[in-house]
Coordinates of C-alpha atoms and ligand atoms in Angstrom, one line a residue:
M1 CA -53.6 -45.4 -14.6
K2 CA -55.1 -48.1 -12.6
S3 CA -52.9 -47.6 -9.6
K4 CA -53.5 -43.9 -9.6
K5 CA -57.2 -44.3 -9.5
W6 CA -56.7 -46.7 -6.6
L7 CA -54.7 -44.1 -4.7
C8 CA -57.2 -41.4 -5.3
S9 CA -60.1 -43.5 -4.1
L10 CA -58.1 -44.0 -0.8
M11 CA -57.3 -40.3 -0.4
P12 CA -60.0 -37.8 -0.5
A13 CA -59.0 -34.5 -2.1
R14 CA -58.9 -32.8 1.3
I15 CA -56.2 -35.1 2.6
V16 CA -54.2 -34.7 -0.6
F17 CA -54.4 -30.9 -0.2
L18 CA -53.4 -31.1 3.5
I19 CA -50.4 -33.3 2.9
S20 CA -49.2 -31.0 0.1
L21 CA -49.7 -28.0 2.4
I22 CA -47.6 -29.7 5.1
I23 CA -44.8 -30.5 2.6
I24 CA -44.8 -26.9 1.3
I25 CA -44.6 -25.5 4.8
A26 CA -41.8 -27.9 5.7
V27 CA -39.8 -26.9 2.7
M28 CA -40.2 -23.2 3.4
V29 CA -39.2 -23.6 7.1
G30 CA -36.1 -25.6 6.0
L31 CA -35.1 -23.0 3.4
G32 CA -35.6 -20.2 5.9
Y33 CA -33.4 -22.0 8.4
I34 CA -30.7 -22.5 5.8
I35 CA -30.8 -18.9 4.7
L36 CA -30.8 -17.6 8.4
K37 CA -27.9 -19.9 9.2
R38 CA -25.9 -18.6 6.3
Q39 CA -26.7 -15.0 7.2
P40 CA -24.8 -14.4 10.5
K41 CA -26.5 -12.6 13.2
V42 CA -24.8 -9.3 14.0
S43 CA -25.1 -7.7 17.4
L44 CA -24.4 -4.0 18.0
V45 CA -22.1 -2.6 20.5
E46 CA -23.7 -1.3 23.7
A47 CA -24.9 2.3 23.4
C48 CA -24.1 4.6 26.2
P49 CA -23.0 8.2 26.3
P50 CA -19.2 8.7 26.7
T51 CA -19.9 10.0 30.3
C52 CA -20.7 6.5 31.4
T53 CA -17.0 5.7 31.4
P54 CA -15.5 7.9 34.1
A55 CA -13.1 10.5 32.8
D56 CA -10.5 9.3 35.3
A57 CA -10.4 5.8 33.9
L58 CA -6.8 4.6 33.8
Y59 CA -6.8 4.1 30.1
R60 CA -7.5 7.8 29.6
N61 CA -4.4 8.8 31.5
A62 CA -1.6 9.5 29.1
D63 CA 1.0 9.5 32.0
L64 CA 0.5 5.8 32.6
P65 CA 2.5 3.1 30.9
V66 CA 0.8 1.8 27.7
D67 CA 0.5 -1.8 29.2
Q68 CA -1.5 -0.5 32.1
R69 CA -3.7 1.5 29.9
I70 CA -4.4 -1.5 27.7
D71 CA -5.2 -3.7 30.7
D72 CA -7.6 -1.2 32.0
L73 CA -9.4 -0.6 28.7
L74 CA -9.6 -4.3 27.8
S75 CA -11.1 -5.1 31.2
R76 CA -14.0 -2.7 30.4
M77 CA -14.7 -4.0 26.9
T78 CA -17.6 -6.2 25.9
E79 CA -17.2 -9.0 23.4
M80 CA -18.9 -6.9 20.7
E81 CA -16.6 -4.0 21.4
K82 CA -13.6 -6.3 21.1
I83 CA -14.8 -7.7 17.8
G84 CA -15.3 -4.2 16.4
Q85 CA -11.6 -3.4 17.0
L86 CA -10.6 -6.2 14.6
V87 CA -12.5 -4.6 11.7
L88 CA -10.5 -2.6 9.0
V89 CA -12.8 -1.4 6.3
E90 CA -12.2 0.7 3.1
K91 CA -14.0 4.0 3.6
N92 CA -16.0 3.6 0.4
S93 CA -17.7 0.5 1.9
V94 CA -19.1 2.5 4.9
H95 CA -22.4 3.8 3.4
D96 CA -23.7 5.0 6.8
S97 CA -21.1 6.5 9.0
D98 CA -23.2 5.8 12.1
D99 CA -22.2 2.2 11.6
I100 CA -18.8 3.2 12.9
T101 CA -20.4 3.9 16.2
R102 CA -23.0 1.1 16.1
H103 CA -20.3 -1.5 15.5
G104 CA -17.4 0.1 17.3
I105 CA -15.3 -0.2 14.1
G106 CA -11.6 -0.2 14.9
G107 CA -9.9 0.8 11.7
M108 CA -10.6 2.4 8.3
L109 CA -8.5 3.0 5.2
S110 CA -8.3 4.8 1.9
G111 CA -7.3 2.3 -0.7
G112 CA -5.4 3.6 -3.8
G113 CA -7.7 6.3 -5.1
G114 CA -9.8 6.5 -1.9
Y115 CA -10.0 10.2 -1.8
P116 CA -12.9 12.4 -0.6
K117 CA -15.3 13.9 -3.1
Q118 CA -13.1 17.0 -3.4
N119 CA -9.5 15.9 -3.4
T120 CA -8.0 18.7 -1.3
P121 CA -5.9 18.5 1.9
V122 CA -8.7 20.2 3.9
A123 CA -11.3 17.8 2.6
W124 CA -9.1 14.9 3.7
L125 CA -8.8 16.3 7.1
D126 CA -12.6 16.9 7.4
M127 CA -13.3 13.4 6.1
V128 CA -11.0 11.7 8.6
R129 CA -12.1 13.9 11.5
G130 CA -15.8 13.0 10.7
F131 CA -15.0 9.3 10.9
Q132 CA -13.0 9.9 14.1
T133 CA -15.9 11.7 15.7
K134 CA -18.2 8.7 15.1
A135 CA -15.6 6.4 16.6
K136 CA -15.2 8.5 19.7
A137 CA -19.0 8.6 20.2
T138 CA -18.9 5.0 21.4
R139 CA -19.2 4.1 25.0
L140 CA -15.5 3.8 25.6
G141 CA -14.5 6.4 23.0
I142 CA -11.9 4.3 21.3
P143 CA -10.5 6.2 18.3
L144 CA -10.1 4.8 14.8
L145 CA -6.8 4.0 13.2
Y146 CA -7.0 5.5 9.7
G147 CA -4.5 4.0 7.1
V148 CA -3.3 5.2 3.7
D149 CA -0.7 4.0 1.2
A150 CA 1.6 7.1 1.5
I151 CA 4.3 4.9 0.0
H152 CA 6.1 7.7 -1.9
G153 CA 4.6 10.7 -0.1
H154 CA 1.0 11.3 0.9
A155 CA 0.3 11.0 -2.8
N156 CA -3.3 10.1 -2.7
V157 CA -3.8 13.8 -2.0
I158 CA -3.7 16.3 -4.8
G159 CA -1.1 18.8 -3.8
A160 CA 1.0 16.6 -1.6
T161 CA 4.8 16.2 -2.3
V162 CA 5.4 13.2 -4.4
F163 CA 8.8 11.7 -3.5
P164 CA 10.6 9.1 -5.6
H165 CA 9.3 5.6 -5.2
A166 CA 11.2 3.3 -2.9
I167 CA 13.4 1.8 -5.7
G168 CA 14.9 5.3 -6.3
L169 CA 15.6 5.7 -2.6
G170 CA 17.2 2.3 -2.8
A171 CA 19.6 3.7 -5.5
S172 CA 20.5 6.5 -3.2
H173 CA 21.8 4.0 -0.6
D174 CA 21.4 6.9 1.8
P175 CA 19.7 6.2 5.2
D176 CA 19.7 9.8 6.3
L177 CA 17.9 10.8 3.1
V178 CA 15.3 8.0 3.6
Y179 CA 14.8 9.1 7.2
R180 CA 14.0 12.6 6.2
V181 CA 11.7 11.6 3.3
A182 CA 9.7 9.3 5.7
Q183 CA 9.5 12.0 8.3
A184 CA 8.2 14.6 5.8
T185 CA 5.7 12.1 4.4
A186 CA 4.5 11.4 7.9
Q187 CA 4.2 15.1 8.7
E188 CA 2.0 15.6 5.6
M189 CA -0.1 12.6 6.7
L190 CA -0.5 13.9 10.2
A191 CA -1.5 17.3 8.9
T192 CA -4.6 15.6 7.3
G193 CA -5.5 13.8 10.6
I194 CA -3.9 10.5 9.4
H195 CA -1.5 8.5 11.6
W196 CA -1.0 5.2 9.8
N197 CA 1.1 4.5 6.7
F198 CA 1.0 1.2 4.9
A199 CA 4.7 1.6 4.3
P200 CA 7.6 0.7 4.1
D201 CA 7.6 -2.3 1.8
I202 CA 10.7 -4.2 3.1
N203 CA 10.5 -7.1 0.7
V204 CA 13.8 -8.2 -0.9
V205 CA 13.0 -8.4 -4.6
Q206 CA 14.5 -11.2 -6.6
D207 CA 12.5 -11.1 -9.9
T208 CA 12.1 -7.6 -11.4
R209 CA 9.3 -8.8 -13.7
W210 CA 7.2 -8.3 -10.6
G211 CA 4.9 -5.2 -10.8
R212 CA 5.7 -4.2 -7.3
T213 CA 9.5 -4.1 -7.7
Y214 CA 9.6 -0.3 -7.4
E215 CA 7.8 -0.4 -4.0
T216 CA 10.9 -2.1 -2.6
F217 CA 14.4 -0.7 -1.8
G218 CA 16.0 -3.4 -4.0
S219 CA 17.4 -6.9 -4.1
S220 CA 20.0 -6.8 -1.3
T221 CA 19.0 -7.9 2.2
E222 CA 21.4 -5.5 3.8
L223 CA 20.2 -2.5 1.7
V224 CA 16.6 -3.2 2.3
T225 CA 17.2 -3.7 6.0
S226 CA 19.1 -0.5 6.5
L227 CA 16.8 1.7 4.4
G228 CA 13.7 0.0 5.9
L229 CA 15.0 0.9 9.4
A230 CA 15.7 4.5 8.3
Y231 CA 12.1 4.8 6.9
I232 CA 10.6 3.4 10.2
E233 CA 12.7 5.7 12.4
G234 CA 11.9 8.7 10.1
T235 CA 8.2 8.0 10.3
Q236 CA 8.3 7.5 14.1
S237 CA 10.1 10.8 14.5
A238 CA 7.2 12.7 13.1
S239 CA 4.6 14.2 15.4
L240 CA 1.9 16.8 15.6
N241 CA 0.8 17.8 19.1
S242 CA 0.4 14.4 20.7
A243 CA -0.2 12.7 17.4
K244 CA 2.5 10.2 16.2
A245 CA 2.8 8.6 12.9
I246 CA 3.1 4.8 12.7
V247 CA 4.5 2.5 10.0
T248 CA 3.5 -0.9 8.6
A249 CA 6.4 -3.2 7.9
K250 CA 5.1 -5.0 4.8
A251 CA 4.5 -7.5 3.3
Y252 CA 5.4 -10.4 5.5
L253 CA 7.0 -12.7 4.2
G254 CA 9.0 -13.6 1.2
A255 CA 7.0 -11.9 -1.5
G256 CA 10.2 -11.0 -3.2
A257 CA 10.7 -14.7 -4.0
M258 CA 7.5 -15.5 -5.7
V259 CA 7.7 -17.7 -8.7
W260 CA 6.7 -16.3 -12.2
G261 CA 3.5 -17.9 -13.4
S262 CA 2.3 -18.9 -9.9
S263 CA -0.1 -16.0 -9.1
S264 CA -3.4 -17.0 -7.4
N265 CA -5.0 -14.1 -9.3
K266 CA -5.9 -15.1 -12.8
D267 CA -5.2 -11.6 -14.1
F268 CA -1.6 -11.5 -12.7
K269 CA 1.5 -13.5 -13.4
I270 CA 3.7 -13.3 -10.3
D271 CA 2.1 -10.8 -7.9
Q272 CA 0.0 -12.7 -5.2
G273 CA 1.9 -15.8 -6.2
N274 CA 3.7 -18.6 -4.5
T275 CA 7.0 -18.2 -2.7
M276 CA 9.2 -21.2 -3.3
A277 CA 12.0 -21.0 -0.9
D278 CA 13.2 -23.3 1.8
E279 CA 13.0 -22.0 5.3
K280 CA 16.8 -21.3 5.5
T281 CA 16.6 -19.0 2.5
L282 CA 13.5 -17.3 3.8
R283 CA 15.3 -16.6 7.1
R284 CA 18.6 -15.6 5.5
V285 CA 17.3 -13.4 2.7
H286 CA 13.8 -12.2 3.5
L287 CA 13.4 -12.2 7.3
P288 CA 16.2 -9.8 8.4
P289 CA 14.4 -6.5 7.4
F290 CA 11.5 -7.6 9.6
E291 CA 13.7 -8.6 12.5
T292 CA 15.2 -5.1 12.4
A293 CA 11.8 -3.5 12.0
I294 CA 10.6 -5.3 15.1
K295 CA 13.6 -4.2 17.1
A296 CA 12.8 -0.6 16.0
D297 CA 9.3 -1.0 17.5
A298 CA 7.4 -1.0 14.3
P299 CA 3.8 -1.4 15.7
V300 CA 2.3 -3.1 12.7
V301 CA 3.2 -5.8 10.3
M302 CA 1.1 -6.5 7.2
V303 CA 0.8 -10.0 5.9
G304 CA 1.5 -10.6 2.2
L305 CA -1.0 -11.8 -0.4
N306 CA 1.5 -14.5 -1.4
S307 CA 1.6 -18.1 -0.4
W308 CA 4.6 -20.0 0.9
N309 CA 4.9 -23.5 -0.5
G310 CA 1.3 -23.3 -1.5
I311 CA -0.2 -22.0 1.8
K312 CA -1.5 -18.4 2.0
L313 CA 0.6 -16.3 4.4
S314 CA -2.5 -15.2 6.2
A315 CA -3.2 -18.8 7.1
N316 CA 0.3 -19.6 8.2
H317 CA 0.4 -20.1 12.0
Y318 CA 4.0 -21.0 11.9
L319 CA 5.2 -17.8 10.3
L320 CA 2.8 -15.4 11.9
T321 CA 2.7 -16.7 15.4
D322 CA 5.6 -19.1 16.0
V323 CA 8.2 -17.0 14.2
L324 CA 7.0 -13.4 14.2
K325 CA 5.2 -13.2 17.5
T326 CA 6.9 -15.8 19.7
E327 CA 10.4 -16.1 18.3
L328 CA 11.0 -12.5 17.3
G329 CA 8.9 -11.2 20.1
F330 CA 6.7 -9.0 18.0
R331 CA 4.2 -7.3 20.3
G332 CA 2.5 -5.2 17.7
M333 CA -0.4 -6.1 15.5
V334 CA -0.6 -8.2 12.4
V335 CA -2.9 -6.7 9.8
S336 CA -4.1 -8.7 6.7
D337 CA -3.9 -7.2 3.2
W338 CA -6.9 -6.3 1.2
Y339 CA -9.1 -9.4 0.5
G340 CA -6.3 -11.7 1.6
V341 CA -8.1 -13.4 4.5
Y342 CA -11.0 -14.5 2.3
E343 CA -8.6 -16.0 -0.2
I344 CA -8.0 -18.7 2.3
P345 CA -9.9 -21.7 0.9
G346 CA -12.9 -23.2 2.7
G347 CA -15.5 -20.5 2.7
E348 CA -15.6 -17.1 4.5
Y349 CA -16.3 -18.4 8.0
R350 CA -13.5 -21.0 7.9
A351 CA -11.2 -18.4 6.4
V352 CA -11.8 -16.0 9.3
V353 CA -11.3 -18.7 11.8
T354 CA -8.1 -19.9 10.2
A355 CA -6.6 -16.4 9.8
I356 CA -7.4 -15.2 13.3
N357 CA -6.0 -18.4 14.8
A358 CA -3.0 -18.2 12.6
G359 CA -2.2 -14.8 14.1
V360 CA -3.9 -12.1 12.1
D361 CA -5.1 -9.4 14.5
M362 CA -6.8 -6.8 12.4
V363 CA -8.6 -7.9 9.2
M364 CA -8.6 -5.7 6.1
L365 CA -11.9 -6.9 4.9
P366 CA -11.9 -4.5 3.1
F367 CA -15.6 -4.4 2.1
D368 CA -18.2 -6.2 4.2
Y369 CA -17.8 -5.6 7.9
K370 CA -21.2 -6.9 9.0
S371 CA -20.7 -10.4 7.8
F372 CA -17.2 -10.4 9.4
I373 CA -18.6 -9.3 12.7
G374 CA -21.2 -12.1 12.4
Y375 CA -18.5 -14.7 11.7
M376 CA -16.5 -13.6 14.7
E377 CA -19.6 -13.8 17.0
R378 CA -20.3 -17.3 15.7
A379 CA -16.7 -18.4 16.0
L380 CA -16.5 -17.3 19.6
E381 CA -19.8 -18.9 20.4
N382 CA -18.7 -22.2 18.8
G383 CA -15.3 -22.1 20.5
D384 CA -13.6 -22.0 17.1
I385 CA -11.8 -18.9 18.2
S386 CA -10.9 -18.5 21.9
S387 CA -11.6 -15.4 24.0
E388 CA -7.9 -15.4 24.8
R389 CA -7.0 -15.1 21.1
L390 CA -9.5 -12.3 20.8
D391 CA -8.1 -10.5 23.8
D392 CA -4.6 -10.9 22.4
A393 CA -5.6 -9.4 19.1
V394 CA -7.4 -6.5 20.7
R395 CA -4.4 -5.8 23.0
R396 CA -2.1 -5.6 19.9
I397 CA -4.5 -3.3 18.1
L398 CA -4.9 -1.0 21.1
R399 CA -1.1 -0.9 21.5
A400 CA -0.8 0.6 18.0
K401 CA -3.5 3.1 18.9
F402 CA -1.8 4.2 22.1
V403 CA 1.6 4.5 20.3
A404 CA -0.1 6.7 17.7
G405 CA -1.3 9.0 20.5
L406 CA -4.8 8.6 19.3
F407 CA -6.5 8.7 22.7
E408 CA -5.1 12.1 23.5
D409 CA -7.4 13.6 20.9
S410 CA -4.6 14.6 18.7
S411 CA -6.6 14.8 15.5
S412 CA -4.9 17.6 13.5
D413 CA -6.4 21.0 13.9
G414 CA -5.5 21.9 10.4
S415 CA -2.7 24.2 11.5
T416 CA -0.1 22.4 9.4
L417 CA -2.1 21.7 6.2
A418 CA 0.3 24.0 4.3
S419 CA 3.0 21.5 4.8
L420 CA 1.5 19.4 2.0
G421 CA 3.6 20.2 -1.0
S422 CA 5.4 22.9 0.9
P423 CA 8.6 24.4 -0.6
A424 CA 10.7 22.7 2.1
N425 CA 9.2 19.3 1.3
R426 CA 9.5 19.8 -2.5
S427 CA 13.1 20.8 -2.1
L428 CA 13.7 17.6 -0.1
A429 CA 12.0 15.6 -2.8
R430 CA 14.2 17.3 -5.4
E431 CA 17.3 16.3 -3.3
A432 CA 16.0 12.7 -3.3
V433 CA 15.7 12.7 -7.0
R434 CA 19.2 14.0 -7.4
K435 CA 20.6 11.3 -5.1
S436 CA 18.6 8.5 -6.8
L437 CA 19.9 9.0 -10.3
V438 CA 22.3 6.3 -11.6
Q439 CA 24.6 6.9 -14.6
L440 CA 24.4 3.7 -16.6
Q441 CA 26.6 4.9 -19.5
N442 CA 28.7 7.9 -20.2
N443 CA 30.7 7.7 -23.5
N444 CA 33.2 10.4 -24.3
K445 CA 32.3 12.3 -21.1
T446 CA 29.0 13.5 -22.5
L447 CA 27.8 14.1 -19.0
P448 CA 27.6 16.6 -17.4
L449 CA 26.0 18.7 -20.1
S450 CA 26.9 22.4 -20.3
P451 CA 24.0 24.7 -19.3
N452 CA 25.3 27.0 -22.0
T453 CA 24.7 24.5 -24.8
D454 CA 23.2 26.6 -27.7
R455 CA 20.4 24.2 -28.7
I456 CA 19.0 21.2 -26.9
I457 CA 16.2 19.0 -28.3
V458 CA 14.1 17.1 -25.8
A459 CA 11.7 14.2 -26.7
G460 CA 10.1 11.1 -25.4
S461 CA 7.0 9.6 -23.7
S462 CA 8.2 10.6 -20.2
A463 CA 9.8 14.0 -20.9
N464 CA 6.6 16.0 -20.3
N465 CA 4.5 13.6 -18.3
L466 CA 4.1 13.9 -14.6
G467 CA 2.0 10.8 -14.4
R468 CA 4.8 8.7 -15.7
Q469 CA 7.3 10.4 -13.5
M470 CA 5.2 9.8 -10.4
G471 CA 4.2 6.2 -11.2
A472 CA 1.2 4.5 -9.6
W473 CA -0.1 5.1 -6.1
T474 CA -0.5 8.7 -7.0
V475 CA -4.1 10.0 -6.6
E476 CA -5.3 6.8 -8.2
W477 CA -4.3 3.3 -7.5
Q478 CA -2.8 2.9 -11.0
G479 CA -1.6 6.5 -11.2
I480 CA -2.7 8.9 -13.9
D481 CA -0.8 9.0 -17.2
G482 CA -0.4 12.7 -18.2
N483 CA -0.1 16.0 -16.6
W484 CA -3.0 16.0 -14.0
V485 CA -1.2 16.2 -10.7
P486 CA 0.9 19.3 -9.7
G487 CA 4.6 19.0 -10.1
T488 CA 7.5 20.0 -12.4
T489 CA 8.1 17.8 -15.5
I490 CA 11.6 16.8 -16.5
L491 CA 11.2 19.0 -19.5
D492 CA 10.4 22.1 -17.4
G493 CA 13.3 21.2 -15.1
I494 CA 15.6 21.3 -18.1
K495 CA 14.2 24.6 -19.3
A496 CA 14.6 26.1 -15.9
T497 CA 18.2 25.0 -15.6
V498 CA 19.9 25.9 -18.9
S499 CA 21.1 29.4 -19.6
P500 CA 18.6 31.9 -20.9
L501 CA 20.3 31.8 -24.3
T502 CA 19.9 28.1 -24.8
V503 CA 17.2 27.1 -27.2
V504 CA 15.2 24.1 -25.9
D505 CA 12.9 22.4 -28.5
Y506 CA 10.5 19.7 -27.5
S507 CA 8.7 17.1 -29.6
L508 CA 6.9 14.1 -28.0
D509 CA 8.0 11.6 -30.7
G510 CA 11.3 13.3 -31.6
S511 CA 10.3 14.7 -35.0
F512 CA 12.7 17.6 -35.5
D513 CA 12.8 17.5 -39.3
K514 CA 12.6 21.2 -39.6
L515 CA 15.9 21.9 -37.7
P516 CA 18.5 23.5 -39.9
N517 CA 21.4 21.6 -38.3
K518 CA 21.9 18.9 -35.8
A519 CA 21.2 20.1 -32.3
T520 CA 24.2 20.0 -30.0
V521 CA 22.5 17.8 -27.5
G522 CA 19.4 15.5 -27.7
I523 CA 17.8 14.3 -24.5
V524 CA 15.2 11.6 -24.8
V525 CA 13.2 10.7 -21.7
V526 CA 11.4 7.3 -22.1
G527 CA 10.2 4.4 -20.0
E528 CA 7.2 2.9 -18.4
A529 CA 3.6 4.1 -18.1
P530 CA 2.3 3.9 -14.5
Y531 CA 1.1 0.5 -13.1
A532 CA 0.5 -1.0 -9.6
E533 CA 0.6 -4.5 -8.2
G534 CA 0.0 -7.4 -10.6
I535 CA -1.1 -5.1 -13.4
G536 CA 2.6 -4.3 -13.8
D537 CA 3.8 -7.9 -14.0
N538 CA 5.7 -8.0 -17.2
A539 CA 7.4 -11.0 -18.8
H540 CA 9.9 -8.7 -20.6
P541 CA 10.4 -5.3 -19.1
S542 CA 12.0 -3.3 -22.0
L543 CA 11.8 -0.1 -23.9
S544 CA 8.7 0.1 -26.2
A545 CA 9.1 0.2 -30.0
I546 CA 7.7 3.8 -29.9
D547 CA 10.4 4.8 -27.4
L548 CA 13.1 3.2 -29.5
A549 CA 11.9 5.0 -32.6
T550 CA 11.9 8.3 -30.7
I551 CA 15.4 7.7 -29.6
E552 CA 16.5 6.8 -33.1
R553 CA 15.0 10.0 -34.5
V554 CA 16.7 12.2 -31.9
R555 CA 20.0 10.4 -32.4
I556 CA 20.0 11.4 -36.0
A557 CA 19.0 14.9 -35.2
S558 CA 21.6 15.6 -32.5
Q559 CA 25.4 15.5 -32.1
R560 CA 25.2 14.0 -28.6
L561 CA 22.4 11.7 -27.3
V562 CA 21.4 11.4 -23.7
V563 CA 18.7 8.8 -22.8
V564 CA 16.9 9.1 -19.5
I565 CA 14.9 6.1 -18.4
V566 CA 11.9 6.6 -16.1
S567 CA 10.9 3.2 -14.9
G568 CA 10.0 1.2 -11.8
R569 CA 12.7 -1.4 -12.6
P570 CA 15.5 -2.2 -14.9
L571 CA 14.5 -2.3 -18.6
E572 CA 16.3 -4.4 -21.1
L573 CA 18.2 -2.2 -23.5
P574 CA 18.7 -3.1 -27.2
A575 CA 22.2 -3.8 -28.6
Q576 CA 22.4 -0.4 -30.3
S577 CA 22.2 1.3 -26.9
S578 CA 26.0 1.0 -26.7
N579 CA 26.0 3.8 -29.2
W580 CA 23.9 6.1 -27.2
D581 CA 26.3 8.6 -25.5
A582 CA 24.8 8.6 -22.1
I583 CA 22.1 6.6 -20.3
V584 CA 20.6 7.5 -16.9
A585 CA 18.3 5.5 -14.7
A586 CA 15.9 8.0 -13.1
W587 CA 13.5 5.4 -11.5
L588 CA 10.1 7.0 -10.7
P589 CA 11.2 10.4 -9.5
G590 CA 7.9 11.9 -8.4
S591 CA 6.8 15.5 -8.6
E592 CA 10.1 17.3 -8.6
G593 CA 11.5 16.7 -12.1
E594 CA 14.0 19.5 -11.8
G595 CA 16.2 17.1 -9.7
I596 CA 17.1 15.4 -13.0
A597 CA 18.4 18.6 -14.7
D598 CA 20.3 19.4 -11.5
V599 CA 22.5 16.4 -12.2
L600 CA 22.4 16.3 -16.0
F601 CA 23.9 19.8 -16.1
G602 CA 26.4 19.2 -13.4
D603 CA 25.1 21.3 -10.5
Y604 CA 25.4 18.1 -8.5
P605 CA 27.3 14.8 -9.2
F606 CA 25.8 11.4 -9.9
R607 CA 25.6 9.6 -6.5
G608 CA 23.2 6.8 -7.0
T609 CA 24.2 3.2 -7.7
L610 CA 22.0 0.3 -8.8
P611 CA 19.8 -1.2 -6.0
L612 CA 19.4 -4.3 -8.2
E613 CA 21.0 -5.8 -11.2
W614 CA 20.4 -4.0 -14.6
P615 CA 20.8 -6.6 -17.3
R616 CA 22.9 -5.4 -20.3
Ligands
LIG1 C1 -1.9 -3.8 -1.3 C2 -1.3 -3.2 0.0 C3 -2.0 -1.9 0.3 C4 -3.5 -2.2 0.5 C5 -4.3 -1.0 0.8 C6 -3.4 -3.9 -1.1 O1 -4.0 -4.4 -2.3 O2 -1.4 -5.0 -1.5 O3 0.0 -3.0 -0.3 O4 -1.5 -1.4 1.5 O5 -4.0 -2.7 -0.7 O6 -4.4 -0.1 -0.2
LIG2 C1 -7.5 -0.3 -4.3 C2 -6.1 -0.6 -3.8 C3 -5.9 -2.0 -3.6 C4 -6.3 -2.8 -4.8 C5 -6.2 -4.3 -4.6 C6 -7.8 -1.2 -5.5 O1 -9.2 -1.0 -5.9 O2 -7.7 1.0 -4.6 O3 -5.8 0.1 -2.7 O4 -4.6 -2.2 -3.3 O5 -7.6 -2.5 -5.2 O6 -6.5 -5.1 -5.7

């Protein structure tokens, strides 16, 4: 009390007030500074009508070699224009499409489920064309790369042909087939104005508990290498006017060897996990498909979301720059995957600096492009990223764009939209289904079945379910369970194949109590519901209790039992399965379910063999 009185007597109220005011102002200025510092400043690219770049600029001349065109274009670009090229943003994160012009955005994508308001082929074309127009309205008119996950057909689009997932193609062991599937997929993409596929996945899978097993061609390095090459060549053979389709060899590197329980994502078990392999194994088992892809001129490599010995791949200078770019001579661009860059520890700014310096060229942000542009400006200003590294990244991105023929205004004119889901492509998909089927068991020559069988009963969770047949990455990221997307169910395929006199009865759960006698044949189609990525990590992939109960009911109600398994990976079968007459692995066959009846009823032989081990 005493001391306070003493202070107050020394300081008149006015001085106290003044000092407090100064302190408050200082705190506010300090806070403002901190906030401003955290919010990166973002410059825009220079505005100027396209005419301000002469029409006869070398980079516009399609007759010149790509390197010369790149040199010319790069020499005209400002720093902000270069930074814009590194941006890859998910289309739902661009709320004002003028931003594409203002920031000179280099790439956009549709994530799984990233369809336009109306999910029709023509709406896709309109959407992509609209974005492209905004990109071309920039000073230099650099077109966008638009990417999609057409990993088993252009299957984000309702009405597209849905081919078997890669694991089924793996079972075909047929490079010619894979070439044609990739080509047809690319033609359907190009028809909607899209050049860039985030496929093929050329990981060599070692642990089938991984939810992405079906995205790969299997567990053998040789198989993955040869089918990966076929997929790349098939895609690159597709064209529409001057438009070319381009692939993404993904996901570099070693995701097939991640360790169960090591995921960096708390909701997953193995996906986005840690690859524990020594360098020798990495090079012997996992690198060859990428070496081959690079020799085949794949213009893009996507970095995995995994870590290698604890370090995120997108931060790994040794693997991205020393091995991929220097040793293997990769001249294309490295694109990061989804939020992968920001998963590098140390905060967003540090993460961007680390990833770009490690060798990432285009960054799938995938959401906030403004902050990324700000980080890049700051990093260049601070010297944390060199202008040489920036130029190198831009060069690689531009190369992919020139290879895709984007500068020749090749955006589709809509003339081939009818190729989506065309009879020719559906018939190819059906052929792929036939060639992917693997006969796991055939007691007493049960297969092939006679199309003249008098009564067939059909049951099971996947018998009349296109969503399960197609798996994920179909319209929605996680797929859609049930009959929502056009196609032919396995049940319909059976009905269409048997003789007109054959009676086909269907019951989802196999309740055929009212049958007077045992049916001659029972076909039960069971397996997995759709899943994508880590959502599908499963400690114990096996048939569900419901599926087993259905099988048991049909076994009792029929003389011969055929079990067809629709799944993205091998499922553990129970001991009693040795009493099932026939077992067929159908993988995730896609929209053309009739391909299964083609083989069950002997119109075509079984040709597929296992692309990975099926534990019995
Ligand atoms: C997946 C990639 C995919 C990308 C874009 C990521 O989450 O890992 O395989 O290409 O999303 O949809
Ligand atoms: C997107 C996918 C992406 C995933 C990554 C989803 O929302 O649609 O394309 O792969 O997120 O977690």
